[in-house]
Amino acid sequence: MFGLDRKDASLLIVVAALTLLAPFILNPFPEGSSLAQFNAGYPDLMQRFVIFGIFAIGFNILFGLTGYLSFGHAAFLGVGSYSAVWMFKLLSMNVIPAIILAVIVSGLFAVVIGYVSLRRSGIYFSILTLAFAQMSFALAYSVLTPITNGETGLQITLNDPRILGVSQTAQGGIPVTNIFGLEMRSTYQLDVGPWLFQFNAGYYLCAAIMLVAFYVAIRIFRSPFGLTLRAVKSNQQRLNYTGMNAKPYTLAAFVISGMYAGLAGGLMASMDPLAGAERMQWTASGEVVLMTILGGAGTLIGPILGAGFIKYFENIFSKINDNVLHGWFSFLPDGLENFIVGILHPFIGKGWHLTLGILFMLVVIFLPGGLVEGGQRIARWMKRGKASKSSQNTNPAE
Amino acid sequence: MDAIILQILNGLDKGSAYALIALGLTLIFGTLGVVNFAHGALFMIGAFCAVTMNRLLTLSHEVLDPTKKDFLGNPLKVKTPYISEWFGPETGAALIDWAVPLSILLTIPVMIGIGFVMERGLIKHFYKRPHADQILVTFGLAIVLQEIIKYFYGANPIPTPAPDAFRGSFDFGVLLGFDANTIIYPYWRLVYFGFAAMIIGAVFAFLQFTTFGMVVRAGMADRETVGLLGINIDRRFTIMFGIAAAVAGLAGAMYAPINSPNYHMGMDFLVLSFVVVVVGGMGSLPGAVAAGFMLGVLESFASMNEIKSLIPGIDQIIIYLVAIIILLTRPRGLMGRKGVMEE
């Protein structure tokens, strides 16, 4: 199907089913129950899942395939956001031109930065990309204020021209982002018994784009181009000796992943039309690295898993507070309850980053393949358990 | 002329901090071959050692003083630091006043301890793994250290004053024969520069003139051969890691009066220090120090109004710009050695 082999096609279908049914899947607990806070099926969070999914998929094309660790990818995200918001200011509130411009501008940006940075590899490459990203961040904050609106961040206002749209709505408000009239924020709510499911137009746009992006990533992974990129990762010198110049390939990978980041930035601005410089800071670049590694670099599904995992727990963990913990452990004797809550206290709420840092370290130390490798290990272990019970077949030595 | 001297002086204190952090980074990189992204966090912990020392010295017990009353008529609580009780009020006040310099006594053992634990507990297992893994695990560690400090000390910057004697500034211009009030320079920054120069000198002397340092230098050049000679090079490298951590910590502790410590100050310095290391040349100690001072001074020159009006925004990006130019024209950095981290 679509030029994919069976395994990839089924992976794509599973991912498609999961994203399209996400409002159901992420909302397993009825409204008003004590577990309702674990629900993630509201539009804002679901949008972030898929947008950061796109960002991580793109980062994975560079890092997972070529092994070049970029520490400045957030710069492309920021550039994408800025160009999208400018499109909303100047042209119209339709998201399509905004997203297209975001991808193009970030792609151009990636060509320039990639051309320079890719002259070095290893840690030097990381530092060069970091330097470029910090430079963009500093410039966006200071000199480029006419374009970026500095610290306040770029926003749409009532007196923007918007040539193809309207400067303000009939009610005198700021128009909202839409796709040919369908507003991004419009949400259809479905009440089923105690459950409330929300179907958001913006989410489904992002989800559709993510599926396309994911499909393209699969094609890249399986193409001769992807194979060349893997060769760069495993042994660039040998690749050079076979008479192949690796540079155009790595540059192409860099630009593609920069465009993915720009796409994510454009979508982010489409969902909420503002852009700020802090999106370009190097901690934001670090976040996408965390997502990709946590999920499993170099695998197809890993980055999406990692993005979803981090964003979900960021939201949920930061919502848990001491009262909630007391609620959970109320069955214990008082002293023990207070003791356990006291121990857990640093890891929840505002301390979520501590949990994330520890988790990340554990993954890097014990599970270099990320969550995907963890899943594979469990699957292998289960299979082995079954196989030893049912069959006596011995595998031929390899 | 006076403006130029002023900018050089202004650059020196930041340059000293860059140089000290970069020195520690290079020590770790040269001995263990590990890229330590947690080094900024060590700098930050050092700064919080100064805060802790300040708090320890001002630990006090409260007595209700029946002779004084507050406006409600209740007896007033009087706080007396233990330290003034033990050593008399004058010595006590002086000790509290000198909390930041005294914190050196606390910083050194704490940082060496942290360095040992880090190296033995974590970094040791990453020698053979790719550099990307080392970056990632130390990056994670940096987040963890940062969050731990945030948990105990809160997210706001904590002002930590310098001793009274060094507060204020002095007229440097008069010494050089300029008019009064042309070159004004805060005392503490001068102290910081002197302190940094002393530490750098001490580290170099230690490496150059002691047997231990000789072995370490030999190990940096060829670890295996030194190991074959029957020297426990791992243990010495662990000690060097502790020293590098202590250097970063001292840089942080003494920097506390210049920049009130907050939990993410390490990250801000780390990015710049990495740039410094790369500009100086990976694995070259003199290169790291020279590049640190050079970039610090360049940064302060770029923030002169005359230059800013010429090229707007240059003060924000000068360091990165210089780094990019140097990396592209001199791939090994200013004083990089051949064969160290070529790829």
PDB file of C-alpha atoms in Angstrom, chain A residues 63 67 69 71 116-117 119-124 126-128 130-132 134-136 138-139 141-143 281-283 286-287 289-290 293 342 345-346 350-354 356-358 360-361 363-366 368, chain B residues 29 35 37 122 126 129 131-137 139-145 147-148 150-151 267-268 270-271 274-275 278 281-282 312-314 316-317 320-321 323-324 327-328 330-333 340-343:
ATOM      1  CA  PHE A  63      19.941  12.395  14.248  1.00  0.00           C
ATOM      2  CA  GLY A  67      24.047  10.467  13.775  1.00  0.00           C
ATOM      3  CA  LEU A  69      23.435  15.587  16.942  1.00  0.00           C
ATOM      4  CA  PHE A  71      21.543  21.154  19.444  1.00  0.00           C
ATOM      5  CA  VAL A 116      28.102  25.988   7.298  1.00  0.00           C
ATOM      6  CA  SER A 117      27.630  23.577  10.215  1.00  0.00           C
ATOM      7  CA  ARG A 119      31.603  21.287   7.370  1.00  0.00           C
ATOM      8  CA  ARG A 120      32.427  19.799  10.758  1.00  0.00           C
ATOM      9  CA  SER A 121      31.119  16.697  12.443  1.00  0.00           C
ATOM     10  CA  GLY A 122      30.853  15.188  15.889  1.00  0.00           C
ATOM     11  CA  ILE A 123      30.840  17.521  18.839  1.00  0.00           C
ATOM     12  CA  TYR A 124      31.904  20.452  16.655  1.00  0.00           C
ATOM     13  CA  SER A 126      26.677  20.131  17.878  1.00  0.00           C
ATOM     14  CA  ILE A 127      28.409  23.281  19.036  1.00  0.00           C
ATOM     15  CA  LEU A 128      28.066  25.029  15.699  1.00  0.00           C
ATOM     16  CA  LEU A 130      24.052  25.447  19.160  1.00  0.00           C
ATOM     17  CA  ALA A 131      25.906  28.655  18.367  1.00  0.00           C
ATOM     18  CA  PHE A 132      23.654  29.398  15.401  1.00  0.00           C
ATOM     19  CA  GLN A 134      21.651  30.920  20.289  1.00  0.00           C
ATOM     20  CA  MET A 135      22.552  33.604  17.795  1.00  0.00           C
ATOM     21  CA  SER A 136      19.068  33.530  16.282  1.00  0.00           C
ATOM     22  CA  ALA A 138      19.681  36.601  20.807  1.00  0.00           C
ATOM     23  CA  LEU A 139      18.913  38.449  17.596  1.00  0.00           C
ATOM     24  CA  TYR A 141      15.266  39.187  21.320  1.00  0.00           C
ATOM     25  CA  SER A 142      17.202  42.330  20.508  1.00  0.00           C
ATOM     26  CA  VAL A 143      17.923  43.733  17.066  1.00  0.00           C
ATOM     27  CA  GLN A 281      16.193  28.868  23.077  1.00  0.00           C
ATOM     28  CA  TRP A 282      18.581  25.972  23.339  1.00  0.00           C
ATOM     29  CA  THR A 283      16.589  24.345  26.128  1.00  0.00           C
ATOM     30  CA  GLY A 286      17.267  20.061  24.188  1.00  0.00           C
ATOM     31  CA  GLU A 287      13.644  19.072  24.625  1.00  0.00           C
ATOM     32  CA  VAL A 289      16.569  15.707  21.724  1.00  0.00           C
ATOM     33  CA  LEU A 290      15.055  14.306  24.907  1.00  0.00           C
ATOM     34  CA  ILE A 293      16.169   9.665  22.595  1.00  0.00           C
ATOM     35  CA  GLY A 342       7.007  13.611  51.590  1.00  0.00           C
ATOM     36  CA  HIS A 345       6.736  15.548  46.807  1.00  0.00           C
ATOM     37  CA  PRO A 346       9.924  16.712  45.013  1.00  0.00           C
ATOM     38  CA  LYS A 350       6.757  21.885  39.691  1.00  0.00           C
ATOM     39  CA  GLY A 351       9.361  19.184  40.235  1.00  0.00           C
ATOM     40  CA  TRP A 352       8.364  17.410  37.034  1.00  0.00           C
ATOM     41  CA  HIS A 353      11.643  18.365  35.380  1.00  0.00           C
ATOM     42  CA  LEU A 354      13.503  16.445  38.051  1.00  0.00           C
ATOM     43  CA  LEU A 356      12.169  13.943  33.510  1.00  0.00           C
ATOM     44  CA  GLY A 357      15.905  14.387  34.048  1.00  0.00           C
ATOM     45  CA  ILE A 358      16.191  11.192  36.089  1.00  0.00           C
ATOM     46  CA  PHE A 360      16.186  10.539  30.728  1.00  0.00           C
ATOM     47  CA  MET A 361      19.427   9.563  32.454  1.00  0.00           C
ATOM     48  CA  VAL A 363      17.087   5.679  29.542  1.00  0.00           C
ATOM     49  CA  VAL A 364      20.475   6.806  28.237  1.00  0.00           C
ATOM     50  CA  ILE A 365      22.314   4.569  30.699  1.00  0.00           C
ATOM     51  CA  PHE A 366      20.297   1.371  30.539  1.00  0.00           C
ATOM     52  CA  PRO A 368      20.090   3.384  24.660  1.00  0.00           C
TER      53      PRO A 368
ATOM     54  CA  PHE B  29      38.069  16.311  28.296  1.00  0.00           C
ATOM     55  CA  VAL B  35      32.324  15.881  27.035  1.00  0.00           C
ATOM     56  CA  PHE B  37      27.542  19.001  29.769  1.00  0.00           C
ATOM     57  CA  LEU B 122      28.314   7.733  36.324  1.00  0.00           C
ATOM     58  CA  PHE B 126      30.613   6.150  29.589  1.00  0.00           C
ATOM     59  CA  ARG B 129      30.293   4.950  24.604  1.00  0.00           C
ATOM     60  CA  HIS B 131      30.372  11.195  22.489  1.00  0.00           C
ATOM     61  CA  ALA B 132      26.687  11.732  21.753  1.00  0.00           C
ATOM     62  CA  ASP B 133      25.794   9.425  24.653  1.00  0.00           C
ATOM     63  CA  GLN B 134      28.173  11.270  26.963  1.00  0.00           C
ATOM     64  CA  ILE B 135      26.628  14.585  26.010  1.00  0.00           C
ATOM     65  CA  LEU B 136      23.151  13.222  26.572  1.00  0.00           C
ATOM     66  CA  VAL B 137      23.764  11.635  29.953  1.00  0.00           C
ATOM     67  CA  PHE B 139      22.841  16.869  29.923  1.00  0.00           C
ATOM     68  CA  GLY B 140      20.328  14.797  31.873  1.00  0.00           C
ATOM     69  CA  LEU B 141      22.508  15.041  34.962  1.00  0.00           C
ATOM     70  CA  ALA B 142      22.654  18.812  34.560  1.00  0.00           C
ATOM     71  CA  ILE B 143      18.856  18.967  34.547  1.00  0.00           C
ATOM     72  CA  VAL B 144      18.706  16.801  37.670  1.00  0.00           C
ATOM     73  CA  LEU B 145      21.295  18.857  39.589  1.00  0.00           C
ATOM     74  CA  GLU B 147      16.173  20.825  39.738  1.00  0.00           C
ATOM     75  CA  ILE B 148      17.575  19.601  43.046  1.00  0.00           C
ATOM     76  CA  LYS B 150      15.756  24.627  42.674  1.00  0.00           C
ATOM     77  CA  TYR B 151      13.896  22.393  45.094  1.00  0.00           C
ATOM     78  CA  MET B 267      23.245  26.533  31.768  1.00  0.00           C
ATOM     79  CA  ASP B 268      23.764  30.105  30.610  1.00  0.00           C
ATOM     80  CA  LEU B 270      27.797  26.342  29.941  1.00  0.00           C
ATOM     81  CA  VAL B 271      26.859  27.160  26.365  1.00  0.00           C
ATOM     82  CA  PHE B 274      31.668  25.220  25.341  1.00  0.00           C
ATOM     83  CA  VAL B 275      32.109  27.796  22.661  1.00  0.00           C
ATOM     84  CA  VAL B 278      36.064  24.908  21.000  1.00  0.00           C
ATOM     85  CA  GLY B 281      41.060  24.149  20.828  1.00  0.00           C
ATOM     86  CA  MET B 282      39.721  20.929  22.312  1.00  0.00           C
ATOM     87  CA  PRO B 312      23.364  46.812  15.912  1.00  0.00           C
ATOM     88  CA  GLY B 313      23.003  43.679  17.979  1.00  0.00           C
ATOM     89  CA  ILE B 314      26.641  42.715  17.717  1.00  0.00           C
ATOM     90  CA  GLN B 316      24.512  39.645  21.622  1.00  0.00           C
ATOM     91  CA  ILE B 317      26.115  37.471  19.013  1.00  0.00           C
ATOM     92  CA  TYR B 320      28.981  32.871  18.514  1.00  0.00           C
ATOM     93  CA  LEU B 321      30.118  34.740  15.458  1.00  0.00           C
ATOM     94  CA  ALA B 323      33.261  30.765  17.251  1.00  0.00           C
ATOM     95  CA  ILE B 324      31.731  30.070  13.862  1.00  0.00           C
ATOM     96  CA  LEU B 327      35.718  26.739  13.640  1.00  0.00           C
ATOM     97  CA  LEU B 328      35.473  27.157   9.909  1.00  0.00           C
ATOM     98  CA  ARG B 330      40.954  26.948  12.004  1.00  0.00           C
ATOM     99  CA  PRO B 331      39.198  23.637  12.550  1.00  0.00           C
ATOM    100  CA  ARG B 332      41.340  22.732  15.552  1.00  0.00           C
ATOM    101  CA  GLY B 333      40.717  25.997  17.330  1.00  0.00           C
ATOM    102  CA  VAL B 340      42.559  15.341  19.496  1.00  0.00           C
ATOM    103  CA  MET B 341      38.880  14.995  18.631  1.00  0.00           C
ATOM    104  CA  GLU B 342      39.494  15.507  14.963  1.00  0.00           C
ATOM    105  CA  GLU B 343      36.156  13.900  14.250  1.00  0.00           C
TER     106      GLU B 343
END
